[in-house]
Coordinates of N, CA and C and ligand atoms in Angstrom, one line a residue:
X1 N 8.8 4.3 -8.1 CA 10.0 3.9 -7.4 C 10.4 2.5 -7.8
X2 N 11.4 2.6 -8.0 CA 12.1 1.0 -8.0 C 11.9 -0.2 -6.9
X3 N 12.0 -1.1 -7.4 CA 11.2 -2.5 -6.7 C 12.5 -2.1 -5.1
X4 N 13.7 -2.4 -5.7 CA 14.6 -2.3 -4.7 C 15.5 -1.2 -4.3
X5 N 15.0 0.0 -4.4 CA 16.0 1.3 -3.9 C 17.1 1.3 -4.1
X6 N 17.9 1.2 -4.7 CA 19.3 1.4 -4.3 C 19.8 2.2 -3.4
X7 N 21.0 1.8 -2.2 CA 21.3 3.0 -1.6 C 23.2 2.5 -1.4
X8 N 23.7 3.4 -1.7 CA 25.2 3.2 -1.1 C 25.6 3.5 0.1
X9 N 24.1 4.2 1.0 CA 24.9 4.4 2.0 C 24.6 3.5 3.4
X10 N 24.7 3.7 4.5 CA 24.8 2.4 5.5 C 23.5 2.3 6.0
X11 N 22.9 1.1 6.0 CA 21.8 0.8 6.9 C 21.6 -0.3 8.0
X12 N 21.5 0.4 8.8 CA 21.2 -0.4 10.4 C 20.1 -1.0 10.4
X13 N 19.2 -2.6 10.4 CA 18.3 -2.4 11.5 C 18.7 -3.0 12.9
X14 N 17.9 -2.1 14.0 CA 18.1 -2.2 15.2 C 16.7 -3.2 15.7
X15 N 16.7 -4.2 16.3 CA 15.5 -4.8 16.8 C 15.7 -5.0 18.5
X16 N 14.8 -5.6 19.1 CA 14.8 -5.4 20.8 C 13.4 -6.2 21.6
X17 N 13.6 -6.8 22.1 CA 12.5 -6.9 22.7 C 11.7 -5.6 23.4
X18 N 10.2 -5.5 23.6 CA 9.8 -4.4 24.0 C 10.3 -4.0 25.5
X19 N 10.5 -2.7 25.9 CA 11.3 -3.0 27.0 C 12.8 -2.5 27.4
X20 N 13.4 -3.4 26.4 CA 14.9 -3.3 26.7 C 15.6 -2.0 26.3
X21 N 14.9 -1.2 26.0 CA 15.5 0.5 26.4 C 16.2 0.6 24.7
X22 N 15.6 0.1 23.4 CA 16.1 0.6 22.1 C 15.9 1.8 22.1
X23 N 14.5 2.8 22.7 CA 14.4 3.8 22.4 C 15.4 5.1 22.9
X24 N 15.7 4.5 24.1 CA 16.6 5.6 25.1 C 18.2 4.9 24.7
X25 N 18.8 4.4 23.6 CA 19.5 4.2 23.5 C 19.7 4.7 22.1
X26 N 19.1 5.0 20.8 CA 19.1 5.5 20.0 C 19.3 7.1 20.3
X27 N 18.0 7.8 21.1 CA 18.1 8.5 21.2 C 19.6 9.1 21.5
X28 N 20.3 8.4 22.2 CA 21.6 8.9 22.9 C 22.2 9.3 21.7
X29 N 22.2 7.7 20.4 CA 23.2 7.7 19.5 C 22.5 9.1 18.7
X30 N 21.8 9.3 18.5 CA 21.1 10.3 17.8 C 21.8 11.8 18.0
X31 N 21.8 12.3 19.2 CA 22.4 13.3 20.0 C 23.7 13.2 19.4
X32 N 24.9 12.2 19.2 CA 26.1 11.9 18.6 C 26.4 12.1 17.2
X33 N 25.3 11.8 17.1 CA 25.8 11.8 15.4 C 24.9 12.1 14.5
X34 N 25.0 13.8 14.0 CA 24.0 14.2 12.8 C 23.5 13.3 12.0
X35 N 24.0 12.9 10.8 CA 23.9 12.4 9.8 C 22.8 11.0 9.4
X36 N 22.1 10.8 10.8 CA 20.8 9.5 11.4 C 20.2 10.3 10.4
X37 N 19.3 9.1 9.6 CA 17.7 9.4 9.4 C 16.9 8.2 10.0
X38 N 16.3 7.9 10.0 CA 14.8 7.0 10.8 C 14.1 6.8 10.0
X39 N 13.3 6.1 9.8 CA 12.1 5.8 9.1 C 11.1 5.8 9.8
X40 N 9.9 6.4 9.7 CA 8.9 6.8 10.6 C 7.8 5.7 10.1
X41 N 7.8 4.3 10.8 CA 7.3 3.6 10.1 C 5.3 3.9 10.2
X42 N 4.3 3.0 10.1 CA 3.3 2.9 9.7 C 2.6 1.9 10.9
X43 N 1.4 2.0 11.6 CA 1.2 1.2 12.9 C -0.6 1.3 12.8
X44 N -1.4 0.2 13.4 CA -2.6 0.4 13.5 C -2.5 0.2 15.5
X45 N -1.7 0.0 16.2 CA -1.5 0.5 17.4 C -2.3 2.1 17.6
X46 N -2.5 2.4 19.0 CA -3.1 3.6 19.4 C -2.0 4.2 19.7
X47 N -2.0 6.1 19.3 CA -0.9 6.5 20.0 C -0.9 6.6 21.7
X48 N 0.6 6.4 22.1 CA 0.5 6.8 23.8 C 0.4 8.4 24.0
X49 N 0.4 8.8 25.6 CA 0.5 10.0 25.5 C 1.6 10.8 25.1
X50 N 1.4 12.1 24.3 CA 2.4 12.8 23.5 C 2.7 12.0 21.9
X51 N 2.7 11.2 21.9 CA 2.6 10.5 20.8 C 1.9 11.0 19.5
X52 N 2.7 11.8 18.6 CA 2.2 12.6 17.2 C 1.8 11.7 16.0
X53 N 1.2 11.7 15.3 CA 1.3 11.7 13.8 C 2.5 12.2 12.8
X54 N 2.8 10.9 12.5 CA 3.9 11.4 11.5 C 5.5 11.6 12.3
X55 N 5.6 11.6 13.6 CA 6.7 11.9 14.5 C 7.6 10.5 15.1
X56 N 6.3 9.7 15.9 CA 6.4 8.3 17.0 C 5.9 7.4 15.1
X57 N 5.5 7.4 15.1 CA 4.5 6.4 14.3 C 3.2 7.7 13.2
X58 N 2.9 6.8 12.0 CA 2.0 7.3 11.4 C 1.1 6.3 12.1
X59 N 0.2 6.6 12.1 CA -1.0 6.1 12.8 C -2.1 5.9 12.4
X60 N -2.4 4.5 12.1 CA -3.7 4.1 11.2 C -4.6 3.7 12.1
X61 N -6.2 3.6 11.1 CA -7.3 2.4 12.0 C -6.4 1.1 11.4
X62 N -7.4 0.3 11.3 CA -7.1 -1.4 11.0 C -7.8 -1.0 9.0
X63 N -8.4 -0.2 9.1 CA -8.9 -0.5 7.5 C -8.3 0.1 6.7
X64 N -8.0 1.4 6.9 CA -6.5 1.9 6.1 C -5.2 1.3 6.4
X65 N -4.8 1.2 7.1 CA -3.6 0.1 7.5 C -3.9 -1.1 5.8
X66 N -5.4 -1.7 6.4 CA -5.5 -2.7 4.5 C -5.3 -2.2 3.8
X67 N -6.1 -1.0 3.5 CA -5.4 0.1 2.0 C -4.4 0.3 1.6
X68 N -3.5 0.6 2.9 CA -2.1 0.4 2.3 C -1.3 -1.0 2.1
X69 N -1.8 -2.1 2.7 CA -1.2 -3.1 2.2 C -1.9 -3.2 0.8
X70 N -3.3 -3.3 0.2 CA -4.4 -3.0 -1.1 C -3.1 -2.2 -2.2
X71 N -2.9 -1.2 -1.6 CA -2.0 -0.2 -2.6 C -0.8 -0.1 -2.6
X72 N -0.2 -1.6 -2.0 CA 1.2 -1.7 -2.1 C 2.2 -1.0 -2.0
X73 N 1.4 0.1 -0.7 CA 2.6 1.0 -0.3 C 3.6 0.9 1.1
X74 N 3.7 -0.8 1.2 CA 4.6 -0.7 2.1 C 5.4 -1.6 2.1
X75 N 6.7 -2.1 2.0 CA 7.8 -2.9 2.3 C 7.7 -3.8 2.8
X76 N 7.6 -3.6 3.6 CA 7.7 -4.9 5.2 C 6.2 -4.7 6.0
X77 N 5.5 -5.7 6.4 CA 5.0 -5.3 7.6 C 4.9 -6.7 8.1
X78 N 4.6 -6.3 9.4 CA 4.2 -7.7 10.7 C 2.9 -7.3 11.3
X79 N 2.8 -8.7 12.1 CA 1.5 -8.7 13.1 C 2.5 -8.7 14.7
X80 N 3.0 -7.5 15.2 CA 3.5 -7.1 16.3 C 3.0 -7.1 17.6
X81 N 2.9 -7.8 18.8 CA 2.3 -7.4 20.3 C 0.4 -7.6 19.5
X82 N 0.2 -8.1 18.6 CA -1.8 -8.0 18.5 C -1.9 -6.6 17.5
X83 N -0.7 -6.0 16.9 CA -0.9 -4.8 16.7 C -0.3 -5.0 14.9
X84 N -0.3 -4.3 14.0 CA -0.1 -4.7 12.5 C 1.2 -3.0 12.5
X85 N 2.6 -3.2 12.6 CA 3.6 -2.4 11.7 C 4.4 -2.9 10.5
X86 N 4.4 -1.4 10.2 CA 5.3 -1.6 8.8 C 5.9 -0.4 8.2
X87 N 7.0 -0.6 7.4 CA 7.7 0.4 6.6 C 7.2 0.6 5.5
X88 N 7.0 1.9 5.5 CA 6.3 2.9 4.2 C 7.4 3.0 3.4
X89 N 6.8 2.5 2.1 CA 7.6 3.1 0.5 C 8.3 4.1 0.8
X90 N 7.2 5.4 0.8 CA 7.0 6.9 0.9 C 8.6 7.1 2.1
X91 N 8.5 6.3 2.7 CA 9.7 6.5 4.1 C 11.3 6.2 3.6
X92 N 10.8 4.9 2.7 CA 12.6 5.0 2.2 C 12.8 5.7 1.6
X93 N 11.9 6.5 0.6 CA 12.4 7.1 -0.5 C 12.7 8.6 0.1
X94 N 12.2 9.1 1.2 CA 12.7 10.4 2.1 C 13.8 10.1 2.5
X95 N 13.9 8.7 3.4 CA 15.7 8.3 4.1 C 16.5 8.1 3.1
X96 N 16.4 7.7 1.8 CA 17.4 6.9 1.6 C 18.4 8.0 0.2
X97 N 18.7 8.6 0.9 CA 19.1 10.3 -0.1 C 20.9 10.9 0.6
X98 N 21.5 10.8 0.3 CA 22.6 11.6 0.2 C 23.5 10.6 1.0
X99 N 24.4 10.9 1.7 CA 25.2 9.4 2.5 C 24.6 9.4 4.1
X100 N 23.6 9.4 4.0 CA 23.1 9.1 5.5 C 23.0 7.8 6.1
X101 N 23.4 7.9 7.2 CA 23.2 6.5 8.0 C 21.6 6.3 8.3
X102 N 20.7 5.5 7.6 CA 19.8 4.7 7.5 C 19.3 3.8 9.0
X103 N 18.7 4.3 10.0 CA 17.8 3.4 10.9 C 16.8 2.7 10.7
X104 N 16.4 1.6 10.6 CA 15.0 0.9 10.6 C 15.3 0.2 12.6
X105 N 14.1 0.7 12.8 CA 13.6 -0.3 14.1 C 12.6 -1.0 14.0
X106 N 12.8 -2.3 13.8 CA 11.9 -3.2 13.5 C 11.8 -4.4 14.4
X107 N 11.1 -5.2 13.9 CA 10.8 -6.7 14.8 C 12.4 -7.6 14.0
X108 N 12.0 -8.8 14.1 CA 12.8 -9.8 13.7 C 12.4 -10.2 12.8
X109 N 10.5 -10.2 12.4 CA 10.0 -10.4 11.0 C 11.0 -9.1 10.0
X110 N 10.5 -7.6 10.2 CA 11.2 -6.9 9.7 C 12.3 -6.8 9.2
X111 N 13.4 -7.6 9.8 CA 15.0 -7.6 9.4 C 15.0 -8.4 9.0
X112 N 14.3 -9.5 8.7 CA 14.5 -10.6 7.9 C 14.0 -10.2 6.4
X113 N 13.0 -9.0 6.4 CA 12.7 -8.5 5.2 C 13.5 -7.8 4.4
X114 N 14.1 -7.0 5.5 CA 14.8 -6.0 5.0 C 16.4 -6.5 5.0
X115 N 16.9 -7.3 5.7 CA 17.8 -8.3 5.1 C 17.9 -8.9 3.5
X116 N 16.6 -9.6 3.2 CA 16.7 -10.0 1.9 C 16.7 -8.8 0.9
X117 N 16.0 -7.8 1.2 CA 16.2 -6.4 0.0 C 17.7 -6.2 0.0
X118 N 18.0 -5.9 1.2 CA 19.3 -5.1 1.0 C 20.5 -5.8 1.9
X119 N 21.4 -7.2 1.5 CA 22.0 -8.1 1.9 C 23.2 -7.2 3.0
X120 N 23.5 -6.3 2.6 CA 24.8 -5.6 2.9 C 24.7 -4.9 4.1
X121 N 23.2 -5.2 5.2 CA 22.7 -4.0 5.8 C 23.0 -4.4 7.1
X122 N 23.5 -3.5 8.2 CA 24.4 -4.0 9.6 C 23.0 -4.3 10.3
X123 N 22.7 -5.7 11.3 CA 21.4 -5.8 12.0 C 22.5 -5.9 13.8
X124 N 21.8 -4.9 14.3 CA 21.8 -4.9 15.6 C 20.6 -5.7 17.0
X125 N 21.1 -6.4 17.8 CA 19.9 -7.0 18.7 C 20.1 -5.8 20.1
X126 N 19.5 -5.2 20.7 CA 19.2 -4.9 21.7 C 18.7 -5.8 23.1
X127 N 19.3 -6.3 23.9 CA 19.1 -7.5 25.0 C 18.7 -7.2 26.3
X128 N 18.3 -6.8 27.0 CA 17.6 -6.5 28.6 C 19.0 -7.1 29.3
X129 N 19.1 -7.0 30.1 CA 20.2 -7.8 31.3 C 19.8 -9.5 31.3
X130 N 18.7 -9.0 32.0 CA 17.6 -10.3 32.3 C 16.2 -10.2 32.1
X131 N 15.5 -11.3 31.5 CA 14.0 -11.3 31.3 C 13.6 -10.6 33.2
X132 N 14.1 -10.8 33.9 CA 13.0 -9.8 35.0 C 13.3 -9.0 35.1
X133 N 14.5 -8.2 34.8 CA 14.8 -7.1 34.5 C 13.8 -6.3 33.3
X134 N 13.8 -6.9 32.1 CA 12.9 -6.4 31.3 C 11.5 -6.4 31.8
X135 N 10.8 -7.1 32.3 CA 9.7 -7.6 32.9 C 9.3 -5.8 34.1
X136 N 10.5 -5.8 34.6 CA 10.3 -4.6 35.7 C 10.2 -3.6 34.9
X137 N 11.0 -3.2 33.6 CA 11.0 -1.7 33.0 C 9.6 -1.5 32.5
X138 N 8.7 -3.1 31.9 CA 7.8 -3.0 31.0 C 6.8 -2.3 32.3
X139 N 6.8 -2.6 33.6 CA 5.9 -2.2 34.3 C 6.3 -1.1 35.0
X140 N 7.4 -0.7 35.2 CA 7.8 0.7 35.6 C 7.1 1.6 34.5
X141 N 7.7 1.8 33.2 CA 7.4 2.3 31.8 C 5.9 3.1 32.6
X142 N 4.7 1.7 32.6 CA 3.8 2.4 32.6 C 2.9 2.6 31.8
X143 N 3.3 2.4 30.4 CA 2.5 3.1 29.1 C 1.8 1.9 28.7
X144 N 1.6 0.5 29.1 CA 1.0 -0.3 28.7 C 0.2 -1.0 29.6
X145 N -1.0 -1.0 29.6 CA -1.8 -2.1 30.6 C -1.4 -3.2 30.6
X146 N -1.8 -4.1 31.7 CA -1.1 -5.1 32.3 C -1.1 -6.2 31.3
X147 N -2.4 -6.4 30.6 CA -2.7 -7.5 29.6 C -1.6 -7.4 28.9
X148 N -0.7 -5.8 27.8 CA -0.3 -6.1 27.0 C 1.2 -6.1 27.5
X149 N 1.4 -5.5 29.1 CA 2.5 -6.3 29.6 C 3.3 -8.0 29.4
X150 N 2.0 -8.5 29.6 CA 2.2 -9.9 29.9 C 2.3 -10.8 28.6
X151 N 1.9 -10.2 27.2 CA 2.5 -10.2 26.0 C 3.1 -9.6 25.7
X152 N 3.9 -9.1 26.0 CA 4.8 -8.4 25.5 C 6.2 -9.0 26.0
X153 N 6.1 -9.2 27.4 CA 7.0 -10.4 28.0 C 7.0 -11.7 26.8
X154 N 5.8 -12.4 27.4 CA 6.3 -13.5 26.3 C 6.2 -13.6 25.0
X155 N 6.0 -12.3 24.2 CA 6.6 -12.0 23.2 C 8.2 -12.1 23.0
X156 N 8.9 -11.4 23.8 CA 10.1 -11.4 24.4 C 10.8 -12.7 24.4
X157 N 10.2 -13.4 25.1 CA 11.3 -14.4 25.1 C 11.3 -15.0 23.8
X158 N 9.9 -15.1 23.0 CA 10.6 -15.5 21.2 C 11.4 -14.6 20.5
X159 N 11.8 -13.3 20.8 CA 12.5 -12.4 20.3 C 14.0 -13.0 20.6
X160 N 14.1 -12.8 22.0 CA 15.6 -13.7 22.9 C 15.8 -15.1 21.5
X161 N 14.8 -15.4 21.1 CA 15.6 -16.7 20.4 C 16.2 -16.4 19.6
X162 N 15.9 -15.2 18.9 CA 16.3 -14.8 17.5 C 17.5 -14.0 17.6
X163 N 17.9 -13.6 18.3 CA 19.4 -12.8 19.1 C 20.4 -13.3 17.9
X164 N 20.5 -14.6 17.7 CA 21.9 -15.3 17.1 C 21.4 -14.7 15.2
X165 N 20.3 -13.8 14.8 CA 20.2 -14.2 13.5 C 20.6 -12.6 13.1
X166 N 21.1 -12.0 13.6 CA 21.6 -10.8 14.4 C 23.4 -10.7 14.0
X167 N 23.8 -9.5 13.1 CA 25.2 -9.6 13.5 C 25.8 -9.3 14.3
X168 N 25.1 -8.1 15.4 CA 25.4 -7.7 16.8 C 24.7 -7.8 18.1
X169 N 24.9 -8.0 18.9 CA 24.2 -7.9 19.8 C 24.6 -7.1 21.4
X170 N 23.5 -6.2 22.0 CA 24.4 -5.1 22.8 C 23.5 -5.3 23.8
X171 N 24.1 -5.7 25.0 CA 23.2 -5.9 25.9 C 23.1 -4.6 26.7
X172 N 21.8 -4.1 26.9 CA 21.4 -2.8 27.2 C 21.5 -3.1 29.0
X173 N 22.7 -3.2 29.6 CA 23.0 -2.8 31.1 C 23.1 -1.7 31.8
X174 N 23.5 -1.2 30.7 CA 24.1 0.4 31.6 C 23.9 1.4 30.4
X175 N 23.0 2.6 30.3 CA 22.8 3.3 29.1 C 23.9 4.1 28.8
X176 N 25.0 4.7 29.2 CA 26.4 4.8 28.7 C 26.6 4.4 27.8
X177 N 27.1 3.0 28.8 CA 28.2 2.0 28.0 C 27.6 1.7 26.6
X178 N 26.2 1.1 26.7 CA 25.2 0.1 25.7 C 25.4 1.3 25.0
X179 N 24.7 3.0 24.4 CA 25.2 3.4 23.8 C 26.1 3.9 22.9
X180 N 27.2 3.5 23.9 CA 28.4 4.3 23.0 C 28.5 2.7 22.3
X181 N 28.6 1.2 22.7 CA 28.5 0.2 21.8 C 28.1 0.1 20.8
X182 N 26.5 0.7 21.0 CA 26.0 1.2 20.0 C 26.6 1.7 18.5
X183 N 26.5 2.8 19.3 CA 27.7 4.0 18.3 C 28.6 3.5 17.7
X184 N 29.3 2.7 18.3 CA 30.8 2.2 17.6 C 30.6 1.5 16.5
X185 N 29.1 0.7 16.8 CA 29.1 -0.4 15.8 C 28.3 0.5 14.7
X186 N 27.3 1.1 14.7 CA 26.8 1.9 13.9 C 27.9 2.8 12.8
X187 N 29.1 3.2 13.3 CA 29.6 4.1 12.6 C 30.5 3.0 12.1
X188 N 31.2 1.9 12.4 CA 32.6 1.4 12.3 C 32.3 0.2 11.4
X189 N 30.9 -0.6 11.8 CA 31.2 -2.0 11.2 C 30.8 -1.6 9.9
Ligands
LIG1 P1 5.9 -0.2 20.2 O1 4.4 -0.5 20.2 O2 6.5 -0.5 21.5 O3 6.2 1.2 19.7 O4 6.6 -1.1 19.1 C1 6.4 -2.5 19.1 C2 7.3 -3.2 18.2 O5 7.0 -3.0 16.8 C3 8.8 -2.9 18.4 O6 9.5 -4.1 18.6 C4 9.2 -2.3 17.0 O7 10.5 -2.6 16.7 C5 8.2 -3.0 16.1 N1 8.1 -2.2 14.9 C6 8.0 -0.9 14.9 N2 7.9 -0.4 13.6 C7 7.9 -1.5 12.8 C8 7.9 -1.7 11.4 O8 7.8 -0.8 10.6 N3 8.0 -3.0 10.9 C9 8.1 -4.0 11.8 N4 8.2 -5.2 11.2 N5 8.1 -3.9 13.1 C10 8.1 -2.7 13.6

């Protein structure tokens, strides 16, 4: 594979604090508009429940997770919530094929990577209402113990800083509205 892919056709990343509903807002855009591919990135995180291999996340220990950084099979990665993600080679080279609209969901490390690859690439922020708003979903949700609650919050608010490095930003108030925002920007800008 080439150092830098070429692709002509559009790439989003979408980033979010944990929380602020990126996942139930894709999803929407997804239902809308065929032509999405995703990158199914690479995580040494544990799956939640229902959570597949190869579907949510490929899912590593911590020592293959090294192997593939060893064998330089991944693009980007970060040290996320205590947890190590990243985009697989193997992943762009399945998305990045015919004129499809391109999703990465990433951190703010991530788009900063994937910014310098590919300058031309639309970055979206996903925003909570309010930090106690986010704060309530992370504990409604459920899927995460309290500990990684309480980092994940003040993970958050260093995410909130980064909002402005972002060409868009859609504050996720109302899942409607925030999606079809979404949408508009995804297909238009
Ligand atoms: P979660 O554990 O809630 O699924 O995801 C935690 C965070 O990791 C999210 O903010 C998500 O955007 C980020 N993330 C997921 N995949 C990647 C990736 O491939 N690279 C980077 N840099 N961040 C990722």
């Amino acid at each position: 594979m080439q150092k830098n892919k070429k692709y002509q056709g559009r790439l989003v990343v979408v980033a979010a604090p944990s929380g602020a509903g990126k996942g139930t807002l894709l999803k929407h855009v997804r239902e809308q508009l065929p032509n999405i591919a995703m990158t199914v990135s690479a995580t040494t995180r544990k799956p939640r429940p229902g959570e597949r291999h190869g579907v949510e996340y490929y899912f590593y220990t911590s020592e293959a997770f090294d192997r593939l950084i060893a064998e330089d099979a991944l693009v980007e990665w970060a040290h996320v919530h205590g947890q190590r993600y990243g985009t697989l080679k193997s992943e762009l080279d399945r998305v990045l094929v015919g004129d499809n609209i391109v999703i990465f969901e990433l951190d703010v490390q991530g788009m900063r990577r994937i910014r310098a690859m590919y300058p031309d690439m639309i970055s979206v922020f996903i925003a909570p209402p309010s930090m106690e708003e986010l704060k309530q979903r992370l504990i409604l949700r459920g899927t995460n113990a309290a500990e990684d609650v309480v980092l994940r919050t003040k993970n958050a608010e260093k995410e909130m800083e980064a909002q402005h490095e972002f060409d868009h930003i859609v504050v996720n108030d109302e899942v409607e509205r925030a999606s079809h925002e979404l949408m508009v920007i995804i297909c238009d800008s």
